[in-house]
Coordinates of C-alpha atoms in Angstrom, one line a residue:
M1 CA -60.6 292.0 -102.6
G2 CA -56.8 291.8 -102.2
L3 CA -56.9 294.0 -99.0
S4 CA -59.6 292.3 -97.4
M5 CA -57.9 288.9 -98.1
S6 CA -54.5 290.2 -96.6
G7 CA -56.4 291.7 -93.4
A8 CA -58.0 287.9 -92.9
A9 CA -54.5 286.3 -93.7
L10 CA -52.9 288.5 -90.7
R11 CA -55.6 287.8 -88.6
A12 CA -55.0 284.0 -89.0
G13 CA -51.4 284.9 -88.5
V14 CA -51.8 286.3 -85.5
L15 CA -54.2 283.8 -84.1
E16 CA -51.4 280.9 -85.1
A17 CA -48.8 282.5 -82.9
I18 CA -50.8 282.9 -79.7
V19 CA -52.3 279.7 -80.6
L20 CA -48.3 278.4 -80.9
G21 CA -48.0 280.0 -77.4
G22 CA -50.7 278.2 -75.7
R23 CA -49.5 275.0 -77.8
L24 CA -45.7 275.3 -75.9
M25 CA -47.2 276.5 -72.7
L26 CA -49.4 273.2 -72.7
Y27 CA -46.9 271.1 -74.5
P28 CA -45.5 269.4 -71.0
T29 CA -48.9 268.3 -69.8
G30 CA -49.2 266.0 -72.7
V31 CA -46.2 263.9 -73.1
L32 CA -47.3 261.2 -71.1
P33 CA -50.1 259.2 -72.6
E34 CA -53.1 259.2 -70.2
R35 CA -54.5 256.3 -68.4
S36 CA -57.2 254.6 -70.0
A37 CA -60.7 255.0 -68.0
A38 CA -62.1 252.1 -66.4
A39 CA -65.4 250.5 -68.4
P40 CA -68.5 251.4 -66.7
H41 CA -68.8 248.3 -64.7
E42 CA -65.4 248.5 -63.3
R43 CA -66.5 252.1 -61.7
G44 CA -69.6 251.0 -59.5
H45 CA -72.3 253.3 -59.6
E46 CA -71.1 256.6 -60.2
R47 CA -73.5 259.3 -61.0
G48 CA -74.0 259.3 -65.1
H49 CA -72.5 256.3 -65.6
E50 CA -75.1 253.6 -64.7
R51 CA -76.6 253.7 -68.1
G52 CA -73.5 254.2 -70.2
H53 CA -73.0 257.1 -72.3
E54 CA -75.4 258.1 -75.3
R55 CA -73.0 258.0 -77.9
P56 CA -69.6 256.3 -79.7
P57 CA -66.9 257.3 -77.9
V58 CA -64.6 259.7 -79.6
L59 CA -60.5 259.1 -79.9
L60 CA -58.3 262.0 -80.7
L61 CA -54.9 261.8 -82.4
H62 CA -52.6 264.2 -82.7
G63 CA -50.0 265.2 -85.5
F64 CA -46.7 265.4 -86.4
T65 CA -44.6 266.5 -83.4
D66 CA -47.6 267.1 -81.1
N67 CA -49.2 265.3 -78.5
R68 CA -52.4 265.1 -76.6
S69 CA -52.4 268.4 -75.0
V70 CA -53.3 270.2 -78.1
F71 CA -56.8 268.7 -77.7
V72 CA -57.4 270.5 -74.3
L73 CA -60.6 272.1 -75.7
L74 CA -62.0 270.5 -77.9
R75 CA -61.9 267.0 -75.4
R76 CA -64.1 269.3 -73.2
A77 CA -66.6 270.3 -75.8
L78 CA -66.7 266.7 -77.1
G79 CA -67.4 265.0 -73.3
A80 CA -69.4 267.7 -72.0
C81 CA -72.5 266.6 -70.1
G82 CA -71.3 263.2 -70.0
R83 CA -72.8 262.5 -73.3
R84 CA -69.9 260.6 -74.6
Q85 CA -66.5 259.4 -73.7
V86 CA -63.8 261.0 -75.3
E87 CA -60.2 259.6 -74.8
T88 CA -56.7 260.8 -76.7
Y89 CA -53.8 258.7 -78.5
N90 CA -50.5 259.6 -77.8
Y91 CA -48.4 257.9 -80.8
S92 CA -44.6 257.8 -80.1
P93 CA -42.9 260.8 -81.2
F94 CA -39.9 258.4 -82.5
T95 CA -42.6 256.8 -85.2
R96 CA -40.9 256.4 -88.5
D97 CA -43.9 254.9 -90.2
L98 CA -47.4 256.1 -90.2
R99 CA -49.1 252.2 -91.4
V100 CA -47.6 251.5 -88.2
T101 CA -49.0 253.4 -86.0
A102 CA -52.1 253.0 -87.7
R103 CA -51.9 249.5 -86.4
H104 CA -51.4 250.4 -83.0
L105 CA -54.3 252.4 -83.3
A106 CA -56.3 249.5 -84.4
R107 CA -55.2 248.0 -80.9
R108 CA -56.3 250.9 -79.2
V109 CA -59.9 250.8 -80.6
E110 CA -60.6 247.6 -79.9
D111 CA -59.6 248.1 -76.2
L112 CA -62.0 251.1 -76.6
C113 CA -64.6 249.3 -77.7
E114 CA -64.2 246.8 -75.3
R115 CA -64.1 249.1 -71.9
T116 CA -67.2 251.0 -73.4
G117 CA -69.1 247.9 -74.4
Q118 CA -69.9 250.2 -77.8
D119 CA -68.9 248.3 -81.1
R120 CA -68.4 251.6 -83.1
V121 CA -66.1 254.4 -82.2
D122 CA -65.5 258.0 -84.1
L123 CA -62.2 259.2 -84.6
V124 CA -61.1 262.8 -84.9
G125 CA -57.4 263.6 -86.1
H126 CA -55.4 266.6 -86.8
S127 CA -52.9 266.6 -89.3
L128 CA -50.9 263.8 -89.3
G129 CA -53.2 262.0 -87.1
G130 CA -56.3 262.4 -89.7
L131 CA -53.8 260.1 -92.2
V132 CA -53.0 257.9 -89.7
A133 CA -57.1 257.0 -88.6
R134 CA -57.7 257.1 -92.7
Y135 CA -55.1 254.2 -93.6
Y136 CA -56.7 252.7 -90.5
V137 CA -60.2 253.2 -91.7
Q138 CA -59.1 252.5 -95.8
R139 CA -56.5 250.0 -95.7
L140 CA -56.8 248.2 -92.3
G141 CA -60.5 247.2 -92.4
G142 CA -61.2 249.6 -89.5
D143 CA -64.5 250.7 -91.6
T144 CA -65.9 248.1 -89.4
R145 CA -65.3 250.0 -86.3
V146 CA -64.9 253.9 -87.0
R147 CA -68.4 255.3 -87.6
T148 CA -67.1 258.9 -88.2
L149 CA -63.3 260.1 -89.1
V150 CA -63.4 263.9 -88.9
T151 CA -60.0 265.5 -90.4
L152 CA -58.3 268.8 -89.4
G153 CA -55.8 270.1 -91.5
T154 CA -54.6 266.3 -93.0
P155 CA -52.8 266.3 -96.1
H156 CA -55.0 263.8 -97.9
S157 CA -53.2 264.3 -101.4
G158 CA -49.9 265.3 -100.1
T159 CA -48.0 268.4 -99.1
R160 CA -45.5 269.8 -100.6
V161 CA -44.3 272.7 -97.8
A162 CA -41.1 272.5 -96.2
P163 CA -38.9 270.4 -98.6
F164 CA -35.8 270.8 -96.3
M165 CA -37.6 268.3 -93.9
D166 CA -37.7 265.2 -96.4
A167 CA -35.2 263.6 -94.6
H168 CA -37.6 262.5 -91.8
P169 CA -39.8 259.5 -93.2
L170 CA -42.9 260.6 -91.6
V171 CA -42.5 263.5 -93.6
R172 CA -41.9 261.8 -96.9
Q173 CA -44.9 260.1 -96.3
M174 CA -47.0 263.1 -96.5
R175 CA -45.6 264.0 -99.9
P176 CA -48.2 263.5 -103.0
D177 CA -46.0 261.2 -104.3
S178 CA -45.6 258.9 -101.2
E179 CA -46.2 254.8 -101.0
V180 CA -48.8 255.6 -98.4
L181 CA -51.0 258.2 -100.3
T182 CA -50.7 255.8 -103.3
E183 CA -52.5 253.2 -101.1
L184 CA -54.9 255.9 -100.2
R185 CA -56.1 256.8 -103.7
A186 CA -56.2 253.0 -104.4
P187 CA -60.2 251.8 -104.9
A188 CA -61.9 251.1 -101.3
P189 CA -65.5 249.6 -102.2
G190 CA -67.7 249.2 -99.5
C191 CA -65.8 251.3 -97.3
R192 CA -68.6 252.1 -94.4
T193 CA -66.9 254.9 -92.2
R194 CA -68.3 258.7 -93.0
C195 CA -65.4 261.1 -93.4
V196 CA -65.7 264.8 -93.2
A197 CA -62.5 267.0 -94.0
F198 CA -62.1 270.3 -92.3
W199 CA -60.1 272.3 -94.6
S200 CA -58.7 276.1 -94.6
E201 CA -57.1 278.7 -97.0
F202 CA -54.7 279.7 -94.7
D203 CA -53.7 276.6 -93.6
E204 CA -49.5 277.0 -94.1
L205 CA -48.8 273.4 -94.0
M206 CA -50.9 272.4 -96.6
D207 CA -49.4 273.3 -100.1
P208 CA -51.7 273.3 -102.3
T209 CA -54.5 274.4 -99.4
G210 CA -56.9 271.8 -100.9
T211 CA -55.0 269.2 -100.3
A212 CA -56.7 268.9 -97.1
R213 CA -59.7 267.7 -98.9
I214 CA -60.3 264.3 -99.2
E215 CA -61.2 263.3 -102.9
H216 CA -61.8 259.5 -103.8
P217 CA -64.8 258.0 -105.3
D218 CA -65.4 255.1 -103.0
L219 CA -65.4 257.2 -99.9
L220 CA -68.5 258.8 -98.0
V221 CA -67.2 262.2 -97.8
E222 CA -68.2 266.0 -97.0
N223 CA -65.4 268.4 -97.3
V224 CA -65.7 271.5 -94.8
Q225 CA -64.1 274.5 -95.2
V226 CA -63.2 277.0 -92.8
T227 CA -62.6 280.4 -93.1
G228 CA -59.6 282.8 -91.3
I229 CA -57.9 279.8 -89.8
G230 CA -54.4 278.5 -89.8
H231 CA -53.1 275.0 -89.4
L232 CA -52.2 275.1 -85.3
A233 CA -55.9 276.7 -84.5
L234 CA -58.1 273.9 -86.1
P235 CA -58.6 271.8 -83.3
A236 CA -58.4 274.6 -80.7
H237 CA -60.7 277.2 -82.5
P238 CA -64.5 277.7 -81.2
T239 CA -66.1 277.6 -84.5
V240 CA -64.1 274.4 -85.7
I241 CA -65.0 272.8 -82.2
A242 CA -68.5 273.5 -82.6
A243 CA -68.8 271.9 -86.3
V244 CA -67.0 269.2 -85.4
R245 CA -69.8 268.5 -82.1
R246 CA -72.2 268.9 -84.4
T247 CA -70.9 266.6 -87.3
L248 CA -70.3 263.7 -84.4
D249 CA -74.1 264.5 -82.8
G250 CA -75.8 264.3 -86.1
P251 CA -76.6 260.8 -87.7
A252 CA -74.4 260.0 -90.7
P253 CA -75.8 260.0 -94.0
I254 CA -77.2 257.0 -95.7
A255 CA -76.6 258.5 -99.6
R256 CA -73.1 258.7 -100.7
P257 CA -72.8 261.7 -102.4
H258 CA -69.8 263.1 -104.7
P259 CA -67.2 264.7 -102.4
G260 CA -68.9 268.1 -102.1
A261 CA -67.9 271.1 -100.3
A262 CA -70.0 273.3 -97.3
S263 CA -68.3 275.9 -95.5
V264 CA -68.3 276.9 -91.8
A265 CA -67.6 280.6 -91.4

């Protein structure tokens, strides 16, 4: 068992190194924010847009020190066949308070709804991006606009990794005893957004590993464990991408289950 786990950890580490190399090459392509797509009626009668998209639009939020370039593969998969509009949100690299970014996100969601003619959107957040999205949903009334929130390797209960980085205010907000996480532990009765949290036992930035699960009695939650995948690979791995797409393609469950655990091999 120990040898097997060591082999899996080694493979996950090698994959992380490969993904990091790709991230460094792609990073310059995502520094500038993307241009917002025009509303369907503003695009004229382009093929595939006359009737709009079949599903709610999706907004992707990157993690700490990243940018929209991390979602190249995920964005392509979610937008395949033109069934949904997929956009990315680059928040400022100088952000010092994720709550401020969550308020900016609220405005971006309103703009996306207006341009697409949809009442609700889906959000996918990697790492810190998932916390920003959850704060918007849970504390700023975003559940009226967000149908499904998917998080990938997000420290929902706080992470203790890299204590030497506590000088950065955003890192301090991701600590277990932070004011932000205390707010997110507060009651959230009636929250209408479905939350799906993907987590991995080989996520090296989650300490403890289970912190990437959402544990909240008032939220409609599904926690999904993925195997053999590290933090950087979560938004790029084919298995995770396929699972995220299935999550957004399927109907949200009506029941409000106990925060349980599913797994994706």
